Short mmCIF file of C-alpha atoms in Angstrom, two decimals:
data_model
loop_
_atom_site.label_atom_id
_atom_site.label_comp_id
_atom_site.label_asym_id
_atom_site.label_seq_id
_atom_site.Cartn_x
_atom_site.Cartn_y
_atom_site.Cartn_z
CA MET A 12 110.20 110.13 142.03
CA LYS A 13 109.83 106.39 141.43
CA TYR A 14 106.39 107.19 140.36
CA ILE A 15 107.61 109.28 137.60
CA ARG A 16 110.28 106.80 136.50
CA HIS A 17 107.76 104.06 136.52
CA THR A 18 105.46 106.46 134.33
CA LEU A 19 108.13 107.49 131.69
CA LYS A 20 109.33 103.94 131.54
CA THR A 21 105.76 102.61 130.64
CA LEU A 22 105.22 105.41 128.64
CA GLY A 23 108.66 105.03 126.82
CA LEU A 24 107.66 101.01 126.42
CA PHE A 25 103.98 101.82 125.33
CA LEU A 26 105.40 104.31 122.55
CA ALA A 27 108.21 101.88 121.13
CA LEU A 28 105.85 99.08 121.00
CA THR A 29 102.79 101.07 119.12
CA THR A 30 105.66 102.98 117.10
CA GLY A 31 106.91 99.49 115.85
CA LEU A 32 103.62 97.67 115.55
CA ALA A 33 101.99 100.43 113.87
CA ASN A 34 104.24 101.14 111.21
CA ALA A 35 104.54 99.37 107.69
CA THR A 36 107.29 99.14 105.43
CA PRO A 37 106.79 101.01 102.21
CA ILE A 38 107.36 99.31 99.00
CA LEU A 39 108.92 100.89 95.65
CA SER A 40 107.99 98.69 92.78
CA PHE A 41 107.05 99.37 89.18
CA ASP A 42 103.70 98.77 88.02
CA ALA A 43 102.09 98.04 91.65
CA SER A 44 103.53 94.32 91.32
CA GLU A 45 105.10 94.53 95.20
CA ALA A 46 107.69 92.43 93.71
CA ASN A 47 110.58 92.10 90.76
CA LEU A 48 108.41 92.69 87.33
CA VAL A 49 109.32 90.80 84.45
CA LYS A 50 107.81 92.19 81.07
CA ASN A 51 108.37 90.78 77.63
CA VAL A 52 107.69 92.85 74.96
CA GLY A 53 108.08 92.57 70.93
CA LEU A 54 110.73 94.48 68.81
CA GLY A 55 108.84 97.72 68.08
CA ASP A 56 105.93 97.43 70.98
CA SER A 57 105.40 100.72 72.90
CA PHE A 58 105.02 99.78 76.52
CA VAL A 59 104.46 101.92 79.69
CA ILE A 60 106.01 101.30 83.24
CA ASP A 61 105.06 103.07 86.31
CA LEU A 62 107.16 103.47 89.40
CA TRP A 63 104.38 103.05 92.55
CA ILE A 64 104.80 103.41 96.41
CA SER A 65 102.50 101.24 98.40
CA ASN A 66 102.23 99.30 101.63
CA LEU A 67 101.92 102.67 103.38
CA GLY A 68 100.49 102.11 106.54
CA GLU A 69 97.66 103.51 108.55
CA ASN A 70 99.67 105.86 110.37
CA ASP A 71 102.48 106.46 107.66
CA ASP A 72 101.87 109.17 105.24
CA LEU A 73 104.33 109.93 102.55
CA GLY A 74 105.38 113.52 103.24
CA GLY A 75 108.62 113.43 101.23
CA PHE A 76 110.69 111.55 98.72
CA ASP A 77 113.73 111.37 96.56
CA ILE A 78 114.43 108.45 94.59
CA ASP A 79 117.35 107.58 92.10
CA PHE A 80 116.63 104.60 89.25
CA VAL A 81 118.43 103.84 86.31
CA SER A 82 118.54 101.41 83.88
CA THR A 83 121.32 98.87 83.45
CA SER A 84 122.27 95.86 81.45
CA ASN A 85 121.38 96.87 78.13
CA PRO A 86 119.79 100.48 78.17
CA GLY A 87 119.66 100.94 74.33
CA ASN A 88 116.93 98.39 74.15
CA PHE A 89 114.21 100.80 74.00
CA ASN A 90 113.93 104.39 73.29
CA LEU A 91 112.08 106.62 75.90
CA LEU A 92 108.81 108.14 74.28
CA ASP A 93 107.37 110.07 77.16
CA VAL A 94 107.64 110.41 81.05
CA TYR A 95 104.94 112.20 83.27
CA LEU A 96 104.15 112.42 86.60
CA ALA A 97 101.32 110.58 87.77
CA PRO A 98 97.83 112.27 88.49
CA GLY A 99 97.04 112.34 92.25
CA LEU A 100 100.41 114.04 93.47
CA GLU A 101 98.47 117.38 93.94
CA GLU A 102 99.39 117.04 97.73
CA PHE A 103 103.03 117.55 97.12
CA ASP A 104 104.15 121.02 97.00
CA LEU A 105 107.25 120.75 95.08
CA LEU A 106 107.87 118.00 92.63
CA SER A 107 110.77 117.47 90.49
CA LEU A 108 111.77 115.06 87.68
CA ILE A 109 115.24 114.51 86.28
CA ILE A 110 115.73 112.04 83.50
CA ASP A 111 119.53 111.14 82.74
CA ASP A 112 121.97 108.62 83.06
CA VAL A 113 120.58 108.19 86.98
CA SER A 114 117.10 109.60 86.90
CA ASN A 115 115.45 111.15 89.90
CA ILE A 116 112.00 112.10 91.17
CA SER A 117 111.39 113.83 94.36
CA GLY A 118 108.61 115.67 96.11
CA LEU A 119 107.63 117.68 99.20
CA SER A 120 104.37 118.26 101.03
CA PHE A 121 104.20 121.07 103.25
CA ALA A 122 100.61 119.78 104.63
CA PHE A 123 100.30 118.73 107.93
CA ASP A 124 97.36 116.19 107.63
CA LEU A 125 98.00 113.73 104.91
CA SER A 126 95.68 111.21 106.42
CA ALA A 127 93.45 111.06 103.15
CA GLN A 128 96.56 109.79 101.34
CA ALA A 129 95.93 106.61 99.74
CA ASN A 130 97.64 103.22 100.80
CA GLN A 131 99.29 103.05 97.12
CA PHE A 132 99.52 105.37 94.58
CA PRO A 133 101.70 105.61 91.16
CA LEU A 134 104.51 108.39 91.36
CA VAL A 135 105.87 108.58 87.74
CA SER A 136 104.90 107.03 84.31
CA PHE A 137 107.29 105.89 81.64
CA GLU A 138 106.40 105.14 78.00
CA PHE A 139 109.19 103.44 75.84
CA GLU A 140 109.34 101.73 72.34
CA ALA A 141 111.28 98.29 72.26
CA SER A 142 114.17 99.38 69.63
CA SER A 143 116.71 96.29 69.87
CA PHE A 144 116.60 92.75 71.01
CA GLY A 145 118.13 92.07 74.48
CA THR A 146 117.05 92.67 78.70
CA THR A 147 117.14 95.70 80.30
CA VAL A 148 116.91 95.84 84.02
CA ILE A 149 115.25 99.22 85.79
CA GLU A 150 116.40 99.45 89.33
CA VAL A 151 115.94 101.94 92.20
CA THR A 152 119.37 102.63 93.23
CA ASP A 153 118.91 105.22 96.23
CA ALA A 154 115.67 106.80 97.86
CA MET A 155 115.00 108.47 100.94
CA LEU A 156 111.53 108.64 102.13
CA SER A 157 109.98 110.51 105.05
CA ASP A 158 106.59 110.90 106.77
CA ALA A 159 104.06 114.01 107.31
CA PHE A 160 106.45 114.69 110.16
CA GLY A 161 109.77 114.58 108.26
CA LEU A 162 110.60 111.43 110.15
CA SER A 163 112.49 109.02 107.71
CA LEU A 164 110.90 106.01 106.77
CA GLY A 165 112.73 102.68 105.69
CA PHE A 166 111.31 100.87 102.29
CA THR A 167 111.75 98.00 100.09
CA ALA A 168 112.58 98.23 96.51
CA PHE A 169 112.09 96.01 93.71
CA SER A 170 113.22 96.02 90.13
CA ALA A 171 111.86 95.81 86.74
CA THR A 172 113.26 93.41 83.96
CA VAL A 173 112.02 94.11 80.14
CA ASN A 174 113.08 91.48 77.63
CA VAL A 175 112.66 92.65 74.22
CA THR A 176 112.04 89.08 72.16
CA PRO A 177 111.69 88.50 68.46
CA PRO A 178 108.64 87.88 66.95
CA PRO A 179 107.73 84.04 66.88
CA ILE A 180 108.42 82.05 63.82
CA SER A 181 105.25 80.74 62.17
CA ALA A 182 105.03 78.28 59.27
CA SER A 183 103.59 80.04 56.29
CA ALA A 184 100.16 78.75 55.16
CA PRO A 185 101.18 78.00 51.35
CA GLY A 186 103.67 75.55 52.41
CA ALA A 187 102.09 74.05 55.60
CA LEU A 188 99.14 73.12 53.00
CA LEU A 189 101.40 72.05 50.37
CA SER A 190 102.89 69.39 52.86
CA LEU A 191 99.62 68.21 54.06
CA PHE A 192 98.44 67.69 50.31
CA ALA A 193 101.48 65.89 49.93
CA ALA A 194 101.29 63.52 52.80
CA LEU A 195 97.45 63.02 51.64
CA THR A 196 98.32 62.29 48.49
CA VAL A 197 100.96 59.29 49.17
CA ILE A 198 98.32 57.79 51.86
CA CYS A 199 95.92 58.02 48.82
CA LEU A 200 98.29 56.42 46.22
CA ARG A 201 99.44 53.63 48.95
CA ARG A 202 95.91 52.35 49.59
CA LYS A 203 95.17 52.02 45.63
CA GLN A 204 98.06 49.77 45.40
CA ASN A 205 96.95 47.46 48.11
#
């Protein structure tokens, strides 16, 4: 009996240590930055922002996901031109994308072996057009991730801040040349007087 208890304790300790060390914490970020993204665009510019999952460890395969995200601060800064699921999601048997006040992407794979899955890949891409000046934040508000066996995965999520800025003000070429010639004329006249 002591031998069985000792074996079970040793096995439990081994499983607890190897499971804790082998699993990385998946990261949800925009444009594969694995950090908060800041994007500056000009008025009228079109731009794309991708939602990525990364940092999947060797033993962590993404078997399912349900992710809510929302744009806050000034959501009228840009118009949504197009939304498309990223290529490479063929291993997910069920995929859903809902665009609303709170948008959602979800997917589920019935595959038993996801070991060929990449360590990082995009989930969805958004194409926007900057329509007014200001700042908008896009953030993951809620998410559930699971591995190939349906076990919950913890995660870290980062946001994207989009600044729509006015175009830079530049001096007009004729005005700048006129100022330059006026200054040169004054210098030449002063030299003649001396």
